[in-house]
Coordinates of C-alpha atoms in Angstrom, one line a residue:
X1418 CA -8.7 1.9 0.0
X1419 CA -11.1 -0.7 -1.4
X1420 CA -14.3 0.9 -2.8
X1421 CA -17.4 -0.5 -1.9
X1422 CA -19.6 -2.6 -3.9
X1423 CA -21.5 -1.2 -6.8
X1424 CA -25.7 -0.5 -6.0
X1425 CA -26.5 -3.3 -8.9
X1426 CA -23.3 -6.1 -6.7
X1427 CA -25.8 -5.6 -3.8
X1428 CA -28.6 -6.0 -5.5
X1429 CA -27.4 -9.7 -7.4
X1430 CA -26.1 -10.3 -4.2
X1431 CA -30.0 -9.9 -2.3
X1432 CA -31.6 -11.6 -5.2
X1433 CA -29.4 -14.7 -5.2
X1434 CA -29.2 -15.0 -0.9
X1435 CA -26.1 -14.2 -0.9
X1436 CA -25.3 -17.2 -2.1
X1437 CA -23.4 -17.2 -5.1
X1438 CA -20.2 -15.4 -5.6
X1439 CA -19.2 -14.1 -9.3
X1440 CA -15.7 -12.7 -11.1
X1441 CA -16.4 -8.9 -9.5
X1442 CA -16.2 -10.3 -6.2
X1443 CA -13.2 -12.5 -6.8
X1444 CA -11.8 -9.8 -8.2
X1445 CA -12.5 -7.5 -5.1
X1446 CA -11.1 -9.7 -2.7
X1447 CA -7.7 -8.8 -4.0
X1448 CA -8.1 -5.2 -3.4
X1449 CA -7.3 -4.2 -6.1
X1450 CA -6.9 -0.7 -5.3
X1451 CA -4.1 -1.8 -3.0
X1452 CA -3.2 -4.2 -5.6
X1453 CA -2.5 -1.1 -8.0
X1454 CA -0.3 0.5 -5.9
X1455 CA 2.1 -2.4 -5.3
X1456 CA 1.8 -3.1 -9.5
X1457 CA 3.1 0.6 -10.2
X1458 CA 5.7 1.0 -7.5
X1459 CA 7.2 -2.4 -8.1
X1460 CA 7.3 -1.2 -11.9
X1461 CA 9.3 1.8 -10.6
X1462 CA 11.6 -0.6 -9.3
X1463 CA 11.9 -2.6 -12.5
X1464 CA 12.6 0.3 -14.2
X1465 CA 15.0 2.3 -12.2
X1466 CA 16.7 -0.7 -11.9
X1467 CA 20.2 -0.8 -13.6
X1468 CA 20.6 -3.7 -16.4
X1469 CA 17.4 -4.8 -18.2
X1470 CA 15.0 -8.1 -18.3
X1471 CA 13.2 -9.3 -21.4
X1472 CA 10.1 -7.3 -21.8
X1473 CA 8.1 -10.6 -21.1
X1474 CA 10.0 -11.5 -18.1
X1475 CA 9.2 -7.2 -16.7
X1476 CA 5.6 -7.8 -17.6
X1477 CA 5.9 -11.4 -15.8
X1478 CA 7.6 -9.7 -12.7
X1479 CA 5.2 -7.0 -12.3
X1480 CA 2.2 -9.5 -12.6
X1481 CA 3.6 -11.6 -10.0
X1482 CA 3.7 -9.0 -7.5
X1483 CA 0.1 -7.9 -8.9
X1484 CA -0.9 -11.3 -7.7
X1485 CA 1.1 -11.2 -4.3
X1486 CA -0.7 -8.0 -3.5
X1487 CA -4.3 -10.0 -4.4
X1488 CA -3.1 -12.9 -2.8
X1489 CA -2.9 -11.0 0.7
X1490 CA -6.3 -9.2 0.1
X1491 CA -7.4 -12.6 0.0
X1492 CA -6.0 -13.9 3.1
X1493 CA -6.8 -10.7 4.7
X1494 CA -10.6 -10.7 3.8
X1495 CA -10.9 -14.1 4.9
X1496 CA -9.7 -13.3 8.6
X1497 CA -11.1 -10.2 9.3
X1498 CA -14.3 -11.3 7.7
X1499 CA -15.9 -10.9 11.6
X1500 CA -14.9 -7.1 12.0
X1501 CA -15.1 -6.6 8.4
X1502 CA -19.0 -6.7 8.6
X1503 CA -19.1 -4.7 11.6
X1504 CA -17.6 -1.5 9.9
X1505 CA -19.1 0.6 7.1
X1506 CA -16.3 1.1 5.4
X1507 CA -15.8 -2.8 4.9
X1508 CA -19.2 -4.4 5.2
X1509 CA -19.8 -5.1 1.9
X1510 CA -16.6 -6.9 1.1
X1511 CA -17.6 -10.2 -0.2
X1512 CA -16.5 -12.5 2.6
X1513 CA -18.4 -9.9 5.2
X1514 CA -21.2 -9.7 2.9
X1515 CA -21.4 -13.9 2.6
X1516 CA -20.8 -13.7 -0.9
X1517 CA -18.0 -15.6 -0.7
X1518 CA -17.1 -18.0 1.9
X1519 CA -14.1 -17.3 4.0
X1520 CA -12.4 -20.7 3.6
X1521 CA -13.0 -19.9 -0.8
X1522 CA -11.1 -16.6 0.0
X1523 CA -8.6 -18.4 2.0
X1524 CA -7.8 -21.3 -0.8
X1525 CA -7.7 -18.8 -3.1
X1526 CA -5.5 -16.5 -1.6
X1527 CA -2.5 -19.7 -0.4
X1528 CA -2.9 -20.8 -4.1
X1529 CA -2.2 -17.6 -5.9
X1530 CA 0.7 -16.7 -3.1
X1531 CA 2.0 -20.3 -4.1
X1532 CA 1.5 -19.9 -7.8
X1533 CA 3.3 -15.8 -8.3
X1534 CA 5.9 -17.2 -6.0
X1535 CA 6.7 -19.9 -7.9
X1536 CA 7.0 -18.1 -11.1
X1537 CA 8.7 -15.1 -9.9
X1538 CA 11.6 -17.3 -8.8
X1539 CA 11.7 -19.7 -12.2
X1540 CA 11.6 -16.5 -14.8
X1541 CA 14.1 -13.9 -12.6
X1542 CA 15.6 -15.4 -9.8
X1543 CA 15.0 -17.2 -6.6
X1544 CA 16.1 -13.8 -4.2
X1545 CA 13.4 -11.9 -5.7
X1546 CA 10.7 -14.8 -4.8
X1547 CA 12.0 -15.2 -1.7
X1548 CA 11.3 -11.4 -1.0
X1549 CA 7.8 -11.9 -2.1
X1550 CA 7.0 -14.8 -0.2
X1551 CA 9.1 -12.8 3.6
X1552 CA 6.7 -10.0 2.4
X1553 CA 3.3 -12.2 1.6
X1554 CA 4.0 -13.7 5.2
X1555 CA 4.8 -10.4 6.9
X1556 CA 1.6 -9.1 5.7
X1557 CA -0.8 -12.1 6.3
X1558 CA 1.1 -13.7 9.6
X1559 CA 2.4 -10.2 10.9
X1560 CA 0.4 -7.6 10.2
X1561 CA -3.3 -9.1 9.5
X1562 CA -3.4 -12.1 12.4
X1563 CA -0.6 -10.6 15.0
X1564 CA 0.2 -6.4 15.0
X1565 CA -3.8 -5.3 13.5
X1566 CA -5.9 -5.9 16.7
X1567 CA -3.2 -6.1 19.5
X1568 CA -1.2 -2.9 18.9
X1569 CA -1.7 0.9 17.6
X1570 CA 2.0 0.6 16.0
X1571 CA 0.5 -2.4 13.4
X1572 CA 0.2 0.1 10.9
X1573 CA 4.0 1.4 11.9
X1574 CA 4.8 -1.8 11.7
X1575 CA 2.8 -3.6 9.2
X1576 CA 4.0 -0.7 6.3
X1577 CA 6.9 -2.8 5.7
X1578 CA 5.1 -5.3 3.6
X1579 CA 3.4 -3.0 1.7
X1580 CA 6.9 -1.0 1.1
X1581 CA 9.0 -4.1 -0.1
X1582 CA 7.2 -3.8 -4.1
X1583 CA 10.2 -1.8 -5.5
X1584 CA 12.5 -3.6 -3.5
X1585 CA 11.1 -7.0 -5.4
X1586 CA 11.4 -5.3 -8.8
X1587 CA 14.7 -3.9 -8.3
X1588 CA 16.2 -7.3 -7.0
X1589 CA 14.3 -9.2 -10.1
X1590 CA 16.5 -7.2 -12.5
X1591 CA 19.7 -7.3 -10.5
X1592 CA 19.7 -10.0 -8.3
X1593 CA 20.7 -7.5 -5.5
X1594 CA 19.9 -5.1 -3.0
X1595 CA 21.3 -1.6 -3.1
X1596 CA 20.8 1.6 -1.8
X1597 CA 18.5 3.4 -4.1
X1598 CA 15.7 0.4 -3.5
X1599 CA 16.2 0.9 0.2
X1600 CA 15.7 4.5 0.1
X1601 CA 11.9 3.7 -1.7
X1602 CA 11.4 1.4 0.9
X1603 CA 11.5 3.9 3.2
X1604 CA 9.6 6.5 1.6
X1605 CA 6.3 4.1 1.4
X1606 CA 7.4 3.1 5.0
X1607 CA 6.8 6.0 6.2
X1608 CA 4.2 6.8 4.4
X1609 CA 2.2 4.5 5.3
X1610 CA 1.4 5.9 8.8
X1611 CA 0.3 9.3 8.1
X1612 CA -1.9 7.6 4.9
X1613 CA -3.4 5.2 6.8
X1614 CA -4.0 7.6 10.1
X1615 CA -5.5 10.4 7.9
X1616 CA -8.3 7.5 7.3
X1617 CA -8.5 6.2 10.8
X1618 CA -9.2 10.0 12.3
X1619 CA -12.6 9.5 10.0
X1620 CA -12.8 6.5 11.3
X1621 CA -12.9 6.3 14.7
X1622 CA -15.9 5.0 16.0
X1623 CA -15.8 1.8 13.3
X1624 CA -12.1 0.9 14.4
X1625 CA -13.6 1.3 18.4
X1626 CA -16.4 -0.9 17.9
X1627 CA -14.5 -3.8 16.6
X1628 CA -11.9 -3.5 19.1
X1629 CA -8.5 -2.5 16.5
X1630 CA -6.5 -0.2 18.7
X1631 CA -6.2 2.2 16.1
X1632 CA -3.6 5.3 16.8
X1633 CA -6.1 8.2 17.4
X1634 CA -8.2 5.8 19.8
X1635 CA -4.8 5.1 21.9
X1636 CA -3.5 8.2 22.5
X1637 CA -6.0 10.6 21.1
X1638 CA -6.7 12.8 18.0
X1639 CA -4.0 15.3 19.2
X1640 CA -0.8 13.0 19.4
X1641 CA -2.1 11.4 16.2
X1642 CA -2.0 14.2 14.2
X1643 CA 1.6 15.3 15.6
X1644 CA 2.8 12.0 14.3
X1645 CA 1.2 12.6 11.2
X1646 CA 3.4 15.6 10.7
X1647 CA 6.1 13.8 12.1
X1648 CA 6.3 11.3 9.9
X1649 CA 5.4 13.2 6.5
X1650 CA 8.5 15.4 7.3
X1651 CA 10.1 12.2 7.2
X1652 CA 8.6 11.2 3.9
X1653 CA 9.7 14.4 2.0
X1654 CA 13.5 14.5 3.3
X1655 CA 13.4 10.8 2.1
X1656 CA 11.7 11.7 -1.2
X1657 CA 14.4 14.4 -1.6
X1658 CA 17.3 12.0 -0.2
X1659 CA 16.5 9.8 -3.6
X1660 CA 17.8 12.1 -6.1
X1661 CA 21.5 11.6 -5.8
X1662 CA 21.8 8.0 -4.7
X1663 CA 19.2 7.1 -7.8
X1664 CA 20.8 8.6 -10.1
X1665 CA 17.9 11.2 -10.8
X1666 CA 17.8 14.9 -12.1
X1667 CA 15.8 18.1 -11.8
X1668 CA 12.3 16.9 -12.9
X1669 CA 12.0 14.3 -10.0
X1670 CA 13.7 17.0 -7.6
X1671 CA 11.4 19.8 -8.4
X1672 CA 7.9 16.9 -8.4
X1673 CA 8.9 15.5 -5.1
X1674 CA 9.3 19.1 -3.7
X1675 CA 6.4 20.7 -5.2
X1676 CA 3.9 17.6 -4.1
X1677 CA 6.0 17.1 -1.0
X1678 CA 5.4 21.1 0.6
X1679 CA 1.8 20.2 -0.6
X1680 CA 1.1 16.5 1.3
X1681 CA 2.9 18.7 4.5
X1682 CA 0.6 21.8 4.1
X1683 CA -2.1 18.9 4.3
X1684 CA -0.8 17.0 7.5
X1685 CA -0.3 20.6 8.9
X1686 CA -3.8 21.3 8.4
X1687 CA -5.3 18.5 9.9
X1688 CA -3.3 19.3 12.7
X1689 CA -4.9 23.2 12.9
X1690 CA -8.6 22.6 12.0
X1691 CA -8.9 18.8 13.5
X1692 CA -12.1 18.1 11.6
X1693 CA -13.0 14.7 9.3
X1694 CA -13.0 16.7 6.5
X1695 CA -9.5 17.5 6.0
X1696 CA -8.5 14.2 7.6
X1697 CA -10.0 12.8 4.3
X1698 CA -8.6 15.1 2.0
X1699 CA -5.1 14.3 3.1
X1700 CA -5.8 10.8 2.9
X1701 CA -7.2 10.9 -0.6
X1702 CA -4.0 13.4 -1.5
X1703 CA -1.3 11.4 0.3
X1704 CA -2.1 8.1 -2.6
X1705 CA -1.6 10.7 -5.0
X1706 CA 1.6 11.8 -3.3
X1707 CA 2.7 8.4 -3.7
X1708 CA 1.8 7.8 -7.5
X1709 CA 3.3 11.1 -8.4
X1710 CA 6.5 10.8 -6.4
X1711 CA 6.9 7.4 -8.2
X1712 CA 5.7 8.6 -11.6
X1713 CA 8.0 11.2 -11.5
X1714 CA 10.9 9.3 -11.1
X1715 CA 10.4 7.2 -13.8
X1716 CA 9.4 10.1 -16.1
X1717 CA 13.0 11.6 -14.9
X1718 CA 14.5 8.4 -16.4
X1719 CA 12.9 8.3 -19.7
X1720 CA 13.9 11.2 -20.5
X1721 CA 17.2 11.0 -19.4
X1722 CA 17.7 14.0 -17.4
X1723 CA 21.4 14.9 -15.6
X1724 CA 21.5 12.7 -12.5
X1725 CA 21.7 16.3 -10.0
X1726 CA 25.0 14.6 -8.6
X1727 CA 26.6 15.4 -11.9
X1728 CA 25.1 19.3 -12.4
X1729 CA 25.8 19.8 -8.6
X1730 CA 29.5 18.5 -9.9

């Protein structure tokens, strides 16, 4: 999900050799289109969270997951700099471009892991940090050097780090786990495979010539799309299994069905007309999905809507 560079990057980049690295490509080796959707569903969890922190210490939590999140695009551009400049999608990535020099990327990524860490765990408390540094590891150790080129289930797999956000926010305002953070765990968890194999079917030939076993290269376009399906049906009766045990009303209910039918039609129709096409359009709608669904509920608590445990009572 991370744009490539800008026509007037390149050009810097071919004036100067390739040589010299600026604050845009620092800043794009944290992905920061990931990066946003760990920041906002981390919020989510700060938010729905029962109990309250200072507004500095929120702010402070959310921007040390912000820098989690950067801090494993960092990592993660520094190892797969090799197939990175072999695919189109990735080539002009800093590292794969020779902007920036892998080990640069890979000091800056342990430092700002270190660094949001360390403060997450000195301004909330330390089972919080210690949720951010299982989920820095899971992603960099886990999914990017183990699961990624050995397995077509790394991206089953590998969801979990990128689910844990609201799990992190919700802990750094309670101090403990509970059911409603689990149940938005799930619902990025499973997620994440339809997302990411709506990309991969448009795809195909990049993830085959650097050798990452990709689901629709394994087992075929077909079987890919039926686990697509499979796991979006999945998604919405999670999305709808929220409601009651977080304490939300009728304005989440009726978003998360509305854009829920919709991000199924979607999976349903890649599965009928099999073409690249609608493989990208539900790939571009399923990180709207997610925004929405997430958007919704914290709309649903602002405004202070009857939990639908209570009106069904």
């Amino acid at each position: 999900m991370v744009p490539q560079e800008s026509s007037a990057a390149l050009l810097h980049s071919a004036n100067h050799g390739g040589s010299e690295a600026g604050v845009r490509d620092y800043w794009t080796l944290l992905k920061p289109n990931v990066m946003q959707l760990a920041v906002f569903t981390g919020a989510a969890g700060v938010y729905l969270a029962p109990g309250r922190l200072h507004p500095i210490l929120a702010v402070t939590t959310v921007l040390c997951m912000a820098v989690g999140a950067g801090a494993c695009g960092a990592i993660n551009n520094w190892y797969d700099a090799d197939i990175d400049k072999r695919m189109g999608r990735t080539q002009y990535r800093p590292t794969a471009a020779g902007r920036v020099a892998p080990a640069e990327a890979l000091s800056f990524g342990v430092t700002l892991s270190i660094l949001s860490v360390m403060l997450l765990g000195l301004s909330t408390n330390w089972l919080a940090a210690l949720i951010l540094a299982l989920t820095i590891v899971f992603y960099v150790v886990v999914y990017t050097m183990w699961l990624k080129r050995r397995t077509c289930q790394n991206i089953v797999i590998g969801g979990a780090a990128g689910a844990l956000p609201p799990v992190i926010g919700w802990v750094a305002v309670t101090g403990s786990l509970d059911w409603a953070p689990i149940i938005m765990f799930a619902i990025i968890f499973l997620w994440t495979p339809p997302h990411f194999w709506a990309l991969a079917l448009s795809r195909t030939d990049d993830y085959r010539r650097v050798g990452v076993p990709m689901l629709p290269i394994v087992v075929g376009r077909r079987a890919t799309e039926k686990a697509m399906v499979s796991y979006t049906v999945a998604v919405c009766l999670a999305a709808m299994a929220l409601a009651p045990i977080a304490g939300l009303g009728w304005l989440y209910c009726l978003a998360a069905l509305i854009t829920s039918a919709y991000f199924l039609l979607l999976m349903v129709r890649v599965l009928v007309d099999d073409s690249d096409a609608v493989a990208m359009s539900a790939f571009r709608f399923s990180i709207v999905y997610l925004f929405a669904l997430f958007f919704a509920m914290i709309l649903d608590r602002a405004l202070g809507v009857a939990p639908v445990s209570v009106m069904i009572t």
